[in-house]
Amino acid sequence: MAKSKTVYRCTECGAEYSKWQGRCETCGEWNSLVEEVAAPKVAAKGAGSARRMGGSASLGEGGSVAVAPRLRDVSGSERERWTTGLDEFDFVLGGGIVPGSMVLVGGEPGIGKSTLLLQIAARLQQTGRNTLYVSGEESPLQVKLRADRLDEPAGDVALLSETLLETMIATGTASAPDLMIVDSIQTVFTQDLEGAPGNVGQVRECAARLMRFAKETGTATFVVGHVTKGGGIAGPKTLEHIVDTVLYFEGESTLDHRVLRATKNRFGSVDEIGVFRMTQGGLLAVENPSELFMGDRHDAASGSAVTALLEGTRPVLVEIQALAAKAGYGTPQRVATGYDGRRLALLLAVLDKRAGLNFSQLDVFLNVVGGMRLQEPAGDLAVAAALASSLYDRALPREAVFLGEVGLGGEIRPVSQTERRLAEAAKMGMTVAYVAERGVPKRPPAGIRAVGVRTVRDLFERVFS
């Protein structure tokens, strides 16, 4: 079988070359040429007559006229989703697995990606859906040993240990599974490219063909992707643009819970999270994430404040811990876990200038409990309250939640969807909420009292007076 012709294309400007070279002559970038399969060029009808007449080829030459219907004439309905029984997983996907979709699951090694997908395959197999698990990293015995540890019986799941893309697609076409799992895309290669598995050209070409296979056959395809040191999925960035959904599996190896986050979803909302607990028998869905992140809170310790994050459409209560201690070296430390270090420096400057709290001779440590990441500005007020609590060494009220963005002038700005956040706080037993004065809801949820504050100085006078 003759191999397809290959070309080398620049990932920066798209320039094409017949052989590899270190530097792109068009844009000047180094090491930006990757190997790709060159599509065969078919001579268009009428090209000879166009040249005989001395005219140039037309813009549409080589193609055929397609019918473009009006949107109102397009018929059909949305296909029914497949539910897996893992409520958190179905919630992140937007209600379940969409037939014919392609999902990319990324995460650090050992976080539980293979375990989660094997559980999904086992659950769908029990409901009568045929599943095919393709393992390119582990032997069949290794996959079986993992399956034997799961609570779900996975004995009926079809297993293929293969790394050649053509064999995967041929097997999938012949067996026609409802779900195919490829673990992982970095081990898959195609014979049409000479590069080693895992390089940019192989990953992009294999992902594109798997996507075409999913759309043409209606097979839902899940692909596992490794992550780099920076936390992004390894391979070209176009890999995330090819697929329909991108899921990141996050969590600390020392903790028993994991967070599944959707960063792209063509069939649902993004930034949704699902929380799981890692057990010996597999991953279990956590129905109330707020209770998980708030369960071990100590009411007598200073430097602890609670805020309500909005992860997609779900409000989650998290604890912010701050510690201000005498600096042991000439330059004080600023250490933040789960929080932007530059944002922490900004808040420390605001507290110094607007509230008279001096941290210049103190080491400051900030931690978002449970491995969560505090990205939205709604948690600024909780961070400021925790820092002041540690500096004064006075505990904040246990039943208080803090919501608000802190401006450079020390003012407290309102945040979005305050009512939903307060409803989650009330459900977790909170009785008072400190929010921006302009953001006090007219009808707060039952069981919680909303207190409006204008500046951080006003907040500290109310709390520590």
XYZ file of C-alpha atoms in Angstrom:
465
model
C 0.000 0.000 0.000
C 1.530 3.287 -1.124
C 1.824 6.002 1.475
C 0.096 9.320 0.964
C 2.222 12.294 0.089
C 3.202 14.397 3.076
C 3.953 18.085 3.385
C 5.316 20.267 6.164
C 3.128 23.151 7.242
C 4.011 26.069 9.514
C 1.780 26.168 12.595
C 2.167 29.957 12.813
C 1.440 31.218 9.284
C 0.313 28.092 7.385
C 3.121 28.160 4.800
C 3.690 24.803 3.088
C 7.030 23.113 2.331
C 7.962 19.852 0.633
C 10.602 18.960 3.250
C 11.319 19.828 6.869
C 13.520 22.764 7.771
C 14.285 24.473 11.045
C 13.003 27.935 10.165
C 9.899 29.060 8.280
C 10.996 31.388 5.484
C 7.627 33.133 5.395
C 7.154 34.237 9.017
C 10.645 33.582 10.392
C 9.548 31.284 13.245
C 11.839 28.455 14.321
C 10.726 24.819 14.811
C 7.180 25.552 13.657
C 6.965 23.081 10.730
C 4.903 19.938 11.348
C 4.213 16.989 9.093
C 0.762 16.645 7.537
C -0.934 14.474 4.939
C -1.279 16.246 1.609
C -4.691 15.850 0.022
C -4.387 14.615 -3.591
C -5.173 17.258 -6.154
C -7.772 16.296 -8.737
C -7.681 17.999 -12.100
C -10.842 20.031 -12.557
C -12.974 19.703 -15.638
C -12.673 22.609 -17.968
C -9.283 23.674 -16.693
C -7.704 23.030 -20.080
C -10.288 25.122 -21.914
C -9.753 27.949 -19.432
C -6.046 27.915 -20.173
C -6.667 27.685 -23.924
C -8.800 30.792 -23.754
C -6.044 32.557 -21.871
C -8.238 33.130 -18.818
C -7.426 32.302 -15.202
C -9.212 29.565 -13.266
C -12.467 30.653 -11.627
C -12.824 30.863 -7.831
C -15.142 27.845 -7.662
C -13.298 25.639 -10.132
C -12.838 22.072 -8.965
C -15.939 22.032 -6.749
C -19.601 21.283 -7.314
C -22.648 23.413 -6.736
C -24.288 22.473 -3.421
C -27.848 23.116 -2.321
C -28.009 25.588 0.587
C -31.422 25.235 2.276
C -32.992 27.882 4.462
C -32.757 27.324 8.195
C -36.538 27.108 8.435
C -36.464 24.196 5.968
C -33.988 22.144 8.011
C -35.859 19.239 9.618
C -34.953 16.927 12.469
C -34.759 17.086 16.234
C -32.086 16.858 18.890
C -31.058 13.279 19.543
C -31.762 11.787 22.933
C -28.793 11.783 25.301
C -27.504 8.694 27.034
C -27.381 8.954 30.815
C -24.652 7.055 32.616
C -26.049 7.020 36.144
C -23.149 9.140 37.430
C -25.172 12.298 38.029
C -22.149 14.596 38.339
C -20.710 13.346 35.039
C -24.026 13.765 33.212
C -24.434 17.239 34.728
C -21.047 18.415 33.416
C -21.862 17.140 29.913
C -25.158 19.009 29.943
C -27.520 16.093 30.570
C -25.686 13.038 29.247
C -23.652 11.723 26.316
C -24.653 12.984 22.876
C -24.505 10.270 20.172
C -21.893 11.046 17.544
C -20.026 13.541 19.747
C -16.306 13.587 20.471
C -15.127 14.407 23.996
C -11.547 15.122 25.058
C -10.720 14.277 28.689
C -7.472 15.782 30.012
C -5.739 15.531 33.344
C -2.496 14.778 35.130
C -1.154 11.215 35.269
C -2.811 9.084 37.946
C -5.694 11.494 38.529
C -8.323 8.885 37.536
C -9.141 9.518 33.858
C -8.935 5.864 32.829
C -10.866 4.748 35.907
C -13.680 7.216 35.237
C -14.022 6.274 31.565
C -13.931 2.563 32.348
C -16.778 3.127 34.815
C -18.727 4.998 32.124
C -18.178 2.157 29.673
C -19.321 -0.417 32.239
C -22.460 1.541 33.112
C -23.459 2.046 29.470
C -22.828 -1.628 28.731
C -25.259 -2.551 31.493
C -27.942 -0.387 29.869
C -27.615 -2.263 26.564
C -25.206 0.114 24.795
C -22.251 -1.580 23.130
C -18.925 -0.098 24.210
C -15.371 -0.465 22.925
C -12.389 0.441 25.109
C -9.191 1.002 23.103
C -6.069 0.999 25.256
C -2.800 2.160 23.747
C -0.879 2.454 27.014
C -1.834 -0.631 29.026
C -2.018 -4.320 28.268
C -5.364 -6.158 28.396
C -4.353 -7.713 31.724
C -3.680 -4.303 33.274
C -7.073 -3.014 32.146
C -8.766 -6.156 33.505
C -7.086 -5.773 36.889
C -8.407 -2.213 37.121
C -11.872 -3.325 36.055
C -11.902 -6.029 38.756
C -11.419 -3.349 41.439
C -14.445 -1.339 40.300
C -17.866 -1.657 41.865
C -19.434 -1.712 38.389
C -19.185 -5.038 36.520
C -17.137 -4.294 33.386
C -16.694 -7.850 32.083
C -18.868 -7.294 29.001
C -16.930 -4.247 27.756
C -15.065 -4.997 24.519
C -11.315 -4.337 24.862
C -8.857 -3.574 22.067
C -5.148 -3.090 22.762
C -3.998 -1.137 19.710
C -2.172 2.038 18.698
C -2.644 2.013 14.902
C -5.435 4.391 13.918
C -6.483 2.452 10.806
C -7.031 -0.701 12.889
C -9.104 1.222 15.452
C -11.386 2.736 12.847
C -11.752 -0.576 10.970
C -12.634 -2.396 14.188
C -15.058 0.350 15.206
C -16.728 0.281 11.803
C -17.127 -3.498 11.911
C -18.392 -3.776 15.508
C -20.438 -0.509 15.416
C -20.195 0.371 19.130
C -22.335 3.093 20.657
C -19.341 4.361 22.674
C -15.643 4.131 21.853
C -12.946 5.205 24.317
C -9.380 5.874 23.113
C -6.764 5.932 25.876
C -4.809 7.956 24.892
C -4.543 10.136 21.784
C -0.779 10.617 22.339
C -0.164 6.900 21.689
C -2.174 6.691 18.467
C -0.450 6.967 15.083
C -1.386 6.681 11.425
C 0.667 4.992 8.698
C 0.227 8.012 6.430
C 2.665 10.045 8.550
C 6.247 9.140 9.329
C 6.416 10.998 12.647
C 6.448 9.198 15.973
C 3.208 8.872 18.005
C 2.535 11.941 20.099
C 4.051 14.565 17.817
C 1.981 17.497 16.615
C 1.218 16.124 13.169
C 0.180 12.677 14.401
C -2.040 13.987 17.176
C -3.848 16.447 14.919
C -4.365 14.006 12.039
C -5.528 11.140 14.281
C -7.952 13.409 16.165
C -9.420 14.733 12.913
C -10.022 11.216 11.580
C -11.566 10.049 14.848
C -13.868 13.075 14.730
C -14.892 12.164 11.178
C -15.513 8.570 12.298
C -17.729 9.742 15.181
C -19.843 11.999 12.960
C -20.268 9.475 10.136
C -21.109 6.453 12.316
C -22.896 8.146 15.236
C -20.453 6.588 17.720
C -19.805 8.723 20.784
C -16.015 8.910 21.058
C -14.071 9.750 24.220
C -10.374 10.546 23.867
C -7.907 10.797 26.758
C -5.250 13.528 26.495
C -2.145 14.026 28.608
C -1.312 17.450 30.020
C 1.926 19.407 29.924
C 3.809 20.908 32.865
C 1.859 24.116 32.352
C -1.448 22.286 32.844
C -2.619 22.413 29.208
C -3.432 19.387 27.074
C -0.334 18.191 25.231
C -0.287 18.524 21.457
C -1.511 21.296 19.175
C -4.072 23.771 20.409
C -6.213 22.822 17.401
C -6.887 19.515 19.181
C -9.260 21.318 21.538
C -10.933 23.083 18.602
C -11.571 19.825 16.740
C -13.550 18.079 19.474
C -17.051 18.944 20.677
C -16.349 18.932 24.417
C -13.212 19.408 26.517
C -13.212 18.092 30.084
C -10.405 18.645 32.585
C -10.018 16.229 35.476
C -8.422 18.082 38.382
C -7.469 17.340 41.957
C -4.613 16.923 44.373
C -3.027 13.490 44.567
C -3.026 13.780 48.366
C -6.795 14.398 48.518
C -9.545 11.883 47.868
C -11.827 14.134 45.815
C -11.593 15.076 42.144
C -13.165 17.905 40.149
C -14.335 17.402 36.548
C -14.566 20.752 34.745
C -16.002 21.500 31.281
C -13.990 24.204 29.496
C -15.736 23.713 26.145
C -19.122 22.159 25.414
C -21.069 22.477 22.174
C -24.034 20.703 23.761
C -24.230 22.503 27.108
C -22.866 25.288 29.264
C -19.164 25.651 29.999
C -17.402 25.971 33.344
C -19.702 23.417 34.931
C -18.021 21.222 37.525
C -18.692 17.776 38.892
C -17.144 16.582 42.150
C -16.146 12.965 42.734
C -14.626 11.072 45.615
C -11.913 8.533 44.837
C -12.492 5.217 46.581
C -11.042 1.742 46.277
C -14.009 0.715 44.153
C -13.815 3.673 41.762
C -15.119 7.229 41.650
C -18.288 8.172 43.512
C -20.302 11.305 42.717
C -20.539 13.906 45.487
C -24.077 15.265 45.556
C -23.323 18.293 47.756
C -19.885 19.763 46.969
C -20.359 22.620 49.460
C -20.627 20.134 52.310
C -17.419 18.460 51.154
C -15.416 21.697 51.107
C -16.919 22.992 54.368
C -17.028 19.839 56.473
C -13.790 20.313 58.451
C -14.041 24.029 59.176
C -12.879 25.086 62.651
C -15.019 27.808 64.215
C -12.454 29.093 66.727
C -9.539 29.723 64.352
C -8.783 33.182 63.002
C -8.089 33.812 59.334
C -11.005 31.755 58.018
C -13.789 33.192 55.826
C -16.460 31.645 53.617
C -17.544 32.743 50.157
C -19.844 31.352 47.475
C -18.304 30.673 44.065
C -20.346 30.220 40.924
C -19.001 27.289 38.915
C -21.002 27.430 35.712
C -24.587 27.366 36.956
C -23.808 25.796 40.324
C -23.016 27.846 43.471
C -20.417 26.223 45.714
C -19.389 27.361 49.193
C -15.633 27.285 49.843
C -13.450 28.287 52.778
C -10.653 30.846 52.425
C -7.799 30.533 54.928
C -5.236 33.281 55.528
C -2.237 33.395 57.813
C -0.196 36.529 58.555
C 2.937 35.794 60.592
C 6.116 37.656 61.446
C 8.593 37.452 58.577
C 11.643 35.351 59.306
C 13.682 36.871 56.487
C 14.317 40.355 55.170
C 11.764 40.067 52.365
C 8.288 38.883 53.466
C 6.787 35.945 51.594
C 3.564 36.023 49.613
C 2.302 32.484 49.019
C -1.134 31.799 47.484
C -2.624 28.362 46.746
C -5.675 28.350 44.494
C -5.591 32.150 44.148
C -3.819 34.565 41.822
C -0.675 35.915 43.481
C -0.965 39.272 41.714
C -4.534 39.660 42.937
C -3.340 38.940 46.462
C -0.691 41.672 46.183
C -3.359 44.108 44.962
C -5.662 43.360 47.914
C -2.813 43.749 50.387
C -2.066 47.191 48.933
C -5.757 48.174 49.161
C -5.975 47.028 52.796
C -2.839 49.004 53.631
C -3.962 52.205 51.882
C -7.722 52.176 52.577
C -8.064 50.289 55.871
C -4.735 50.931 57.597
C -3.723 47.250 57.796
C 0.044 46.966 57.400
C 1.412 43.639 56.092
C 4.826 44.973 55.015
C 6.716 43.101 57.762
C 4.575 39.965 57.709
C 4.624 36.747 55.725
C 1.206 36.205 54.110
C -0.100 32.754 53.207
C -3.458 32.238 51.486
C -5.150 28.932 50.770
C -8.429 27.998 49.067
C -9.480 24.837 50.906
C -10.091 21.617 49.021
C -7.908 22.335 46.007
C -10.463 24.696 44.473
C -9.409 27.683 42.374
C -10.769 31.131 43.181
C -10.857 32.962 39.846
C -13.879 35.250 39.949
C -13.704 38.558 41.873
C -16.716 37.623 44.023
C -14.326 36.132 46.578
C -12.321 39.333 47.113
C -14.310 40.315 50.187
C -13.769 36.897 51.790
C -10.019 37.117 51.121
C -9.873 40.600 52.675
C -11.882 39.448 55.700
C -9.650 36.412 56.199
C -6.502 38.540 56.003
C -7.851 41.052 58.532
C -8.998 38.239 60.811
C -5.509 36.737 60.840
C -3.879 40.122 61.432
C -6.190 40.918 64.364
C -6.105 37.259 65.478
C -9.869 37.340 65.939
C -12.163 34.730 64.438
C -14.942 35.760 62.070
C -18.539 34.679 62.776
C -18.928 31.031 61.845
C -22.327 31.543 60.194
C -21.179 34.480 57.991
C -20.542 34.451 54.238
C -18.756 37.241 52.337
C -19.633 38.219 48.762
C -18.210 41.177 46.882
C -15.500 42.550 44.625
C -12.973 44.919 46.216
C -12.004 47.963 44.136
C -8.798 49.963 44.298
C -10.563 52.626 46.327
C -11.544 50.088 48.955
C -15.169 50.098 47.784
C -17.245 46.915 47.674
C -18.853 46.173 44.311
C -21.826 43.838 43.796
C -21.480 40.446 42.107
C -23.759 38.555 39.758
C -26.506 36.139 40.826
C -26.344 37.087 44.494
C -29.676 35.412 45.245
C -28.485 32.006 44.043
C -25.314 32.261 46.073
C -27.235 33.258 49.194
C -29.674 30.400 48.698
C -26.775 27.923 48.726
C -25.346 29.634 51.816
C -28.684 29.404 53.608
C -28.913 25.721 52.732
C -25.523 25.186 54.391
C -26.657 26.883 57.616
C -25.290 30.395 57.086
C -27.372 33.104 58.779
C -25.729 36.377 57.699
C -24.162 37.556 54.446
C -21.976 40.623 53.989
C -22.495 41.964 50.466
C -22.059 45.237 48.599
C -24.494 47.933 49.671
C -25.792 48.250 46.112
C -26.122 44.491 45.793
C -28.433 43.730 48.726
C -31.310 41.672 47.286
C -34.811 42.944 47.882
C -35.992 39.481 48.859
C -33.113 37.449 50.296
C -33.657 33.710 50.763
C -35.329 32.609 53.959
C -33.025 32.009 56.897
C -30.246 34.401 55.921
C -29.845 38.153 56.524
C -28.031 40.296 53.956
C -25.924 43.161 55.369
C -24.742 45.826 52.949
C -21.276 47.383 53.341
C -19.747 50.202 51.282
C -16.012 49.786 51.910
C -13.618 47.312 53.496
C -13.209 49.697 56.435
C -16.985 49.573 57.016
C -16.844 45.776 56.949
C -14.084 45.592 59.561
C -15.897 48.043 61.836
C -19.020 45.886 61.698
C -17.254 42.569 62.172
C -14.524 43.447 64.672
C -16.201 46.246 66.649
